[in-house]
Amino acid sequence: EGAKVVVNDLGGAGDGTGASKAPAEEVVNEIKRAGGEAIASFASVVEVEGAESIIKTAIDSFGRIDVLVNNAGILRDRMIWNMTDEEWDGVIKTHLYGHFYCTRAAVRWMRDAAKEGKLKNGRIINITSHAGIKGNAGQPNYSAAKMGVVGFTYSCAMALGRYGITCNAIAPRAITRLTDTVPEDRLRELAVRRGVATHDESQKLGLEELKRKFLGGGPEAIAPLVCWLASDESSHVNGHVFVMTEGKVGIFSPMEETKLAFKDGIFTIDELWHIMPVMTAGLPDLAKVD
């Protein structure tokens, strides 16, 4: 769509180990073959120096940065009672620290440019996940990081809007290298839990058909929304979380307080023992699949 792109990818495996220049270079070449301009970056967003070098590459190569898409991610799935410190730290660092380091570096330039009249619209587009918003049993690290991205998005939107810089997030559902790690039985369970298929349907569908139905298409199914949020037409949209997959686009409502009870002063234990059963009646148990 005419953007000059810095394609950053450490090129590691799904769990963050290893490195390769091939993935970033492949995408750069694809953009160039299509007539666009692109340059590769192989830095890691886990370290502040790496993240800042990505933004510097954009400014040094193209003279400015208008849009940042935070999409770096890894998986180190484990049930909470078995998760190691390293599995927790690796995922939190990549997703949450990576969003922070890259965004801070980008908005420092954007904010100054806006003040000087050199930037009309700046865009931060973060990638969260259903696992953060809805939870996922075997991904306490990933879920925590992705919900952290939501709060980070809201905070940045509040702070940056006055400079013409918007911050929004997308919770995509698409087939990627990371989704290949989801066990088949878990995929069928999630399809039922999230209303994509009935229990009978989830058992009858072939694995590839189930992936397509539940996860959607590939990255090409998500990219159009990224392009729209990056455009001038989205200037009025700031601080929102979108869901995007093949054939579906939607907006998540921010969490709001419901079923409120009030009194003057502090609630006693006896009072809460009467109130809470009424307030919590009918609440779903997230450990149970419908």
Coordinates of C-alpha atoms in Angstrom, one line a residue:
E1 CA 0.0 0.0 0.0
G2 CA 3.0 2.3 -0.5
A3 CA 4.6 2.1 2.9
K4 CA 8.4 2.0 3.2
V5 CA 9.0 -0.9 5.6
V6 CA 11.6 -2.0 8.1
V7 CA 11.0 -5.8 8.4
N8 CA 12.3 -6.9 11.8
D9 CA 12.7 -10.6 12.6
L10 CA 15.3 -12.2 14.8
G11 CA 14.4 -15.4 12.9
G12 CA 14.3 -17.7 15.8
A13 CA 12.2 -20.7 16.5
G14 CA 8.7 -20.5 18.0
D15 CA 10.1 -20.7 21.5
G16 CA 12.6 -17.8 20.8
T17 CA 15.7 -19.9 20.5
G18 CA 18.1 -19.6 17.6
A19 CA 18.3 -16.9 14.9
S20 CA 18.3 -16.6 11.2
K21 CA 18.3 -13.7 8.7
A22 CA 16.2 -15.7 6.2
P23 CA 12.7 -14.8 7.3
A24 CA 13.2 -11.0 7.3
E25 CA 15.2 -11.1 4.1
E26 CA 12.5 -13.2 2.4
V27 CA 9.8 -10.7 3.3
V28 CA 12.0 -7.8 2.2
N29 CA 12.5 -9.4 -1.2
E30 CA 8.8 -10.1 -1.5
I31 CA 8.1 -6.4 -0.9
K32 CA 10.7 -5.3 -3.4
R33 CA 9.4 -7.7 -6.1
A34 CA 6.0 -6.0 -5.6
G35 CA 7.6 -2.6 -6.3
G36 CA 7.9 -1.5 -2.7
E37 CA 10.8 -0.3 -0.6
A38 CA 12.0 -2.3 2.4
I39 CA 15.0 -3.1 4.5
A40 CA 15.7 -5.9 6.9
S41 CA 16.5 -5.8 10.6
F42 CA 17.6 -8.8 12.6
A43 CA 17.6 -7.2 16.1
S44 CA 15.9 -8.7 19.2
V45 CA 13.2 -6.6 20.9
V46 CA 14.0 -8.3 24.2
E47 CA 17.0 -5.9 24.7
V48 CA 16.5 -2.2 24.7
E49 CA 19.5 -1.7 22.3
G50 CA 18.0 -4.0 19.8
A51 CA 14.6 -2.4 19.9
E52 CA 16.0 1.1 19.6
S53 CA 18.1 0.0 16.6
I54 CA 14.9 -1.1 14.8
I55 CA 13.5 2.4 15.1
K56 CA 16.9 4.0 14.2
T57 CA 17.0 1.8 11.1
A58 CA 13.7 3.3 9.9
I59 CA 14.8 6.9 10.6
D60 CA 18.2 6.4 9.1
S61 CA 16.9 4.6 6.0
F62 CA 13.7 6.6 5.3
G63 CA 14.1 9.8 7.3
R64 CA 11.1 9.3 9.6
I65 CA 8.8 6.8 11.3
D66 CA 5.0 7.1 11.0
V67 CA 3.8 3.7 11.9
L68 CA 5.0 1.0 14.4
V69 CA 3.5 -2.5 14.4
N70 CA 4.5 -4.5 17.4
N71 CA 4.2 -8.1 16.4
A72 CA 7.2 -9.9 17.9
G73 CA 6.2 -13.0 19.8
I74 CA 7.2 -16.5 21.1
L75 CA 5.5 -19.3 22.9
R76 CA 6.8 -21.4 25.8
D77 CA 3.6 -23.2 26.9
R78 CA 3.4 -25.0 30.2
M79 CA 0.8 -25.5 32.9
I80 CA 1.3 -23.0 35.8
W81 CA 2.5 -25.7 38.2
N82 CA 5.3 -26.8 35.8
M83 CA 6.3 -23.4 34.4
T84 CA 9.9 -22.4 34.9
D85 CA 11.2 -18.9 35.6
E86 CA 13.0 -19.0 32.2
E87 CA 9.7 -19.9 30.4
W88 CA 7.9 -17.1 32.1
D89 CA 10.6 -14.5 31.6
G90 CA 11.3 -15.3 28.0
V91 CA 7.7 -14.8 26.9
I92 CA 7.1 -11.7 29.1
K93 CA 10.3 -10.1 27.8
T94 CA 9.5 -10.7 24.1
H95 CA 5.9 -9.6 24.1
L96 CA 5.6 -7.0 26.9
Y97 CA 9.1 -5.6 27.1
G98 CA 9.3 -5.7 23.3
H99 CA 6.2 -3.6 22.9
F100 CA 7.5 -1.2 25.5
Y101 CA 11.0 -0.8 24.2
C102 CA 10.0 -0.3 20.6
T103 CA 7.1 2.0 21.3
R104 CA 9.1 4.2 23.6
A105 CA 11.8 4.6 21.0
A106 CA 9.3 5.3 18.2
V107 CA 7.1 7.8 20.1
R108 CA 10.1 9.8 21.3
W109 CA 10.7 10.7 17.6
M110 CA 7.0 10.9 16.7
R111 CA 6.2 13.3 19.6
D112 CA 9.1 15.6 18.8
A113 CA 8.2 15.5 15.1
A114 CA 4.6 16.3 15.9
K115 CA 5.6 19.3 18.0
E116 CA 7.7 20.6 15.1
G117 CA 4.9 20.1 12.6
K118 CA 6.7 17.3 10.8
L119 CA 4.3 14.6 11.7
K120 CA 0.5 14.8 11.1
N121 CA -0.5 11.3 12.1
G122 CA 1.5 8.7 14.1
R123 CA 0.3 5.2 14.5
I124 CA 1.1 2.5 17.1
I125 CA -0.5 -0.9 16.3
N126 CA -0.1 -3.6 19.0
I127 CA -0.8 -7.3 18.7
T128 CA -2.7 -8.8 21.6
S129 CA -4.5 -12.2 21.7
H130 CA -7.6 -14.0 22.7
A131 CA -5.4 -15.8 25.1
G132 CA -4.9 -12.5 27.0
I133 CA -8.5 -11.3 26.8
K134 CA -10.1 -14.7 27.4
G135 CA -7.3 -16.7 29.0
N136 CA -5.8 -20.1 28.1
A137 CA -5.0 -22.8 30.6
G138 CA -1.5 -23.8 29.3
Q139 CA -0.3 -20.2 28.6
P140 CA -0.1 -18.3 31.8
N141 CA 3.0 -16.4 30.6
Y142 CA 1.6 -15.6 27.2
S143 CA -1.9 -14.7 28.5
A144 CA -0.4 -12.4 31.1
A145 CA 1.8 -10.7 28.5
K146 CA -1.0 -10.3 26.0
M147 CA -3.4 -8.8 28.5
G148 CA -0.6 -6.5 29.6
V149 CA -0.5 -5.3 26.0
V150 CA -4.1 -4.3 26.3
G151 CA -3.5 -2.1 29.3
F152 CA -0.3 -0.8 27.6
T153 CA -2.4 0.1 24.6
Y154 CA -5.0 2.0 26.6
S155 CA -2.3 3.9 28.5
C156 CA -0.4 4.9 25.4
A157 CA -3.6 6.0 23.7
M158 CA -4.4 8.4 26.6
A159 CA -1.0 9.9 26.6
L160 CA -0.3 10.2 22.9
G161 CA -3.6 11.3 21.4
R162 CA -2.9 15.0 21.9
Y163 CA 0.1 14.7 19.5
G164 CA -2.0 13.1 16.7
I165 CA -0.5 9.7 17.6
T166 CA -3.1 6.9 18.0
C167 CA -2.5 3.5 19.7
N168 CA -4.8 0.5 19.0
A169 CA -4.5 -3.2 19.3
I170 CA -5.5 -6.2 17.3
A171 CA -6.3 -9.7 18.6
P172 CA -5.8 -11.8 15.4
R173 CA -6.8 -15.3 14.7
A174 CA -4.7 -16.7 11.9
I175 CA -2.7 -19.8 11.0
T176 CA 1.0 -19.2 11.8
R177 CA 4.1 -21.1 12.9
L178 CA 3.0 -20.5 16.5
T179 CA -0.5 -22.0 16.1
D180 CA 1.1 -25.2 14.9
T181 CA 2.2 -25.8 18.5
V182 CA -1.4 -26.1 19.8
P183 CA -2.3 -29.8 20.4
E184 CA -5.2 -31.1 18.4
D185 CA -7.4 -31.9 21.4
R186 CA -6.8 -28.5 22.8
L187 CA -7.7 -26.9 19.5
R188 CA -11.0 -28.8 19.4
E189 CA -11.7 -27.8 23.0
L190 CA -11.0 -24.1 22.3
A191 CA -13.2 -24.2 19.2
V192 CA -16.2 -25.3 21.3
R193 CA -15.3 -22.9 24.2
R194 CA -15.2 -19.9 21.9
G195 CA -18.4 -20.7 20.0
V196 CA -16.7 -21.5 16.7
A197 CA -18.1 -25.1 16.6
T198 CA -20.4 -27.3 18.6
H199 CA -18.9 -30.3 20.4
D200 CA -20.1 -32.7 17.8
E201 CA -18.8 -30.4 15.0
S202 CA -15.4 -30.1 16.6
Q203 CA -15.1 -33.9 16.7
K204 CA -16.2 -34.5 13.1
L205 CA -14.2 -31.7 11.4
G206 CA -10.8 -32.7 9.9
L207 CA -7.8 -31.0 11.6
E208 CA -7.0 -28.7 8.6
E209 CA -10.7 -27.7 8.2
L210 CA -10.9 -27.1 12.0
K211 CA -7.8 -24.9 11.8
R212 CA -9.3 -22.9 9.0
K213 CA -12.6 -22.5 10.7
F214 CA -11.2 -21.7 14.2
L215 CA -7.9 -19.9 13.4
G216 CA -8.9 -18.3 10.0
G217 CA -6.5 -17.7 7.2
G218 CA -2.9 -16.7 7.2
P219 CA -1.3 -13.3 7.8
E220 CA -3.0 -11.9 4.7
A221 CA -6.3 -12.1 6.6
I222 CA -5.0 -9.7 9.3
A223 CA -3.0 -7.3 7.2
P224 CA -5.9 -5.2 5.7
L225 CA -6.9 -4.1 9.2
V226 CA -3.3 -3.1 10.0
C227 CA -3.3 -1.1 6.8
W228 CA -6.5 0.7 7.7
L229 CA -5.4 1.5 11.3
A230 CA -2.1 2.8 9.8
S231 CA -3.9 5.2 7.4
D232 CA -5.1 8.8 7.8
E233 CA -8.7 7.5 7.7
S234 CA -8.3 6.0 11.2
S235 CA -7.4 9.3 12.9
H236 CA -10.6 9.2 15.0
V237 CA -9.9 5.7 16.4
N238 CA -7.7 5.6 19.5
G239 CA -7.4 3.2 22.4
H240 CA -9.4 0.2 21.0
V241 CA -8.9 -3.5 20.7
F242 CA -10.1 -5.2 17.5
V243 CA -10.6 -8.9 16.7
M244 CA -9.7 -9.9 13.1
T245 CA -9.7 -13.2 11.3
E246 CA -10.8 -14.4 7.8
G247 CA -14.3 -13.3 7.3
K248 CA -14.7 -11.5 10.6
V249 CA -13.8 -8.1 12.1
G250 CA -15.0 -6.8 15.4
I251 CA -14.3 -4.5 18.3
F252 CA -13.9 -5.7 22.0
S253 CA -15.8 -3.6 24.5
P254 CA -13.6 -2.3 27.4
M255 CA -14.2 -4.1 30.7
E256 CA -16.8 -2.3 32.7
E257 CA -18.1 -2.8 36.3
T258 CA -21.4 -4.7 36.5
K259 CA -23.7 -5.8 39.2
L260 CA -22.7 -3.0 41.6
A261 CA -23.6 -2.8 45.3
F262 CA -23.2 0.4 47.3
K263 CA -23.4 1.5 51.0
D264 CA -22.0 4.3 53.1
G265 CA -18.8 3.1 54.7
I266 CA -16.9 -0.2 54.7
F267 CA -18.7 -3.5 53.9
T268 CA -18.5 -6.0 56.8
I269 CA -17.7 -9.7 56.3
D270 CA -21.3 -10.5 57.2
E271 CA -22.7 -8.1 54.7
L272 CA -20.5 -9.5 51.9
W273 CA -21.5 -13.0 52.9
H274 CA -25.1 -12.0 52.0
I275 CA -24.3 -9.8 49.0
M276 CA -21.7 -11.9 47.1
P277 CA -23.8 -15.0 46.4
V278 CA -26.4 -12.8 44.7
M279 CA -23.8 -10.8 42.7
T280 CA -21.9 -13.9 41.6
A281 CA -25.0 -16.0 40.7
G282 CA -24.8 -17.2 37.1
L283 CA -21.1 -16.3 36.6
P284 CA -19.5 -18.8 34.2
D285 CA -16.7 -21.1 35.5
L286 CA -13.8 -20.7 33.1
A287 CA -12.6 -24.2 33.8
K288 CA -15.7 -25.7 32.3
V289 CA -16.3 -26.0 28.6
D290 CA -19.9 -25.6 27.4

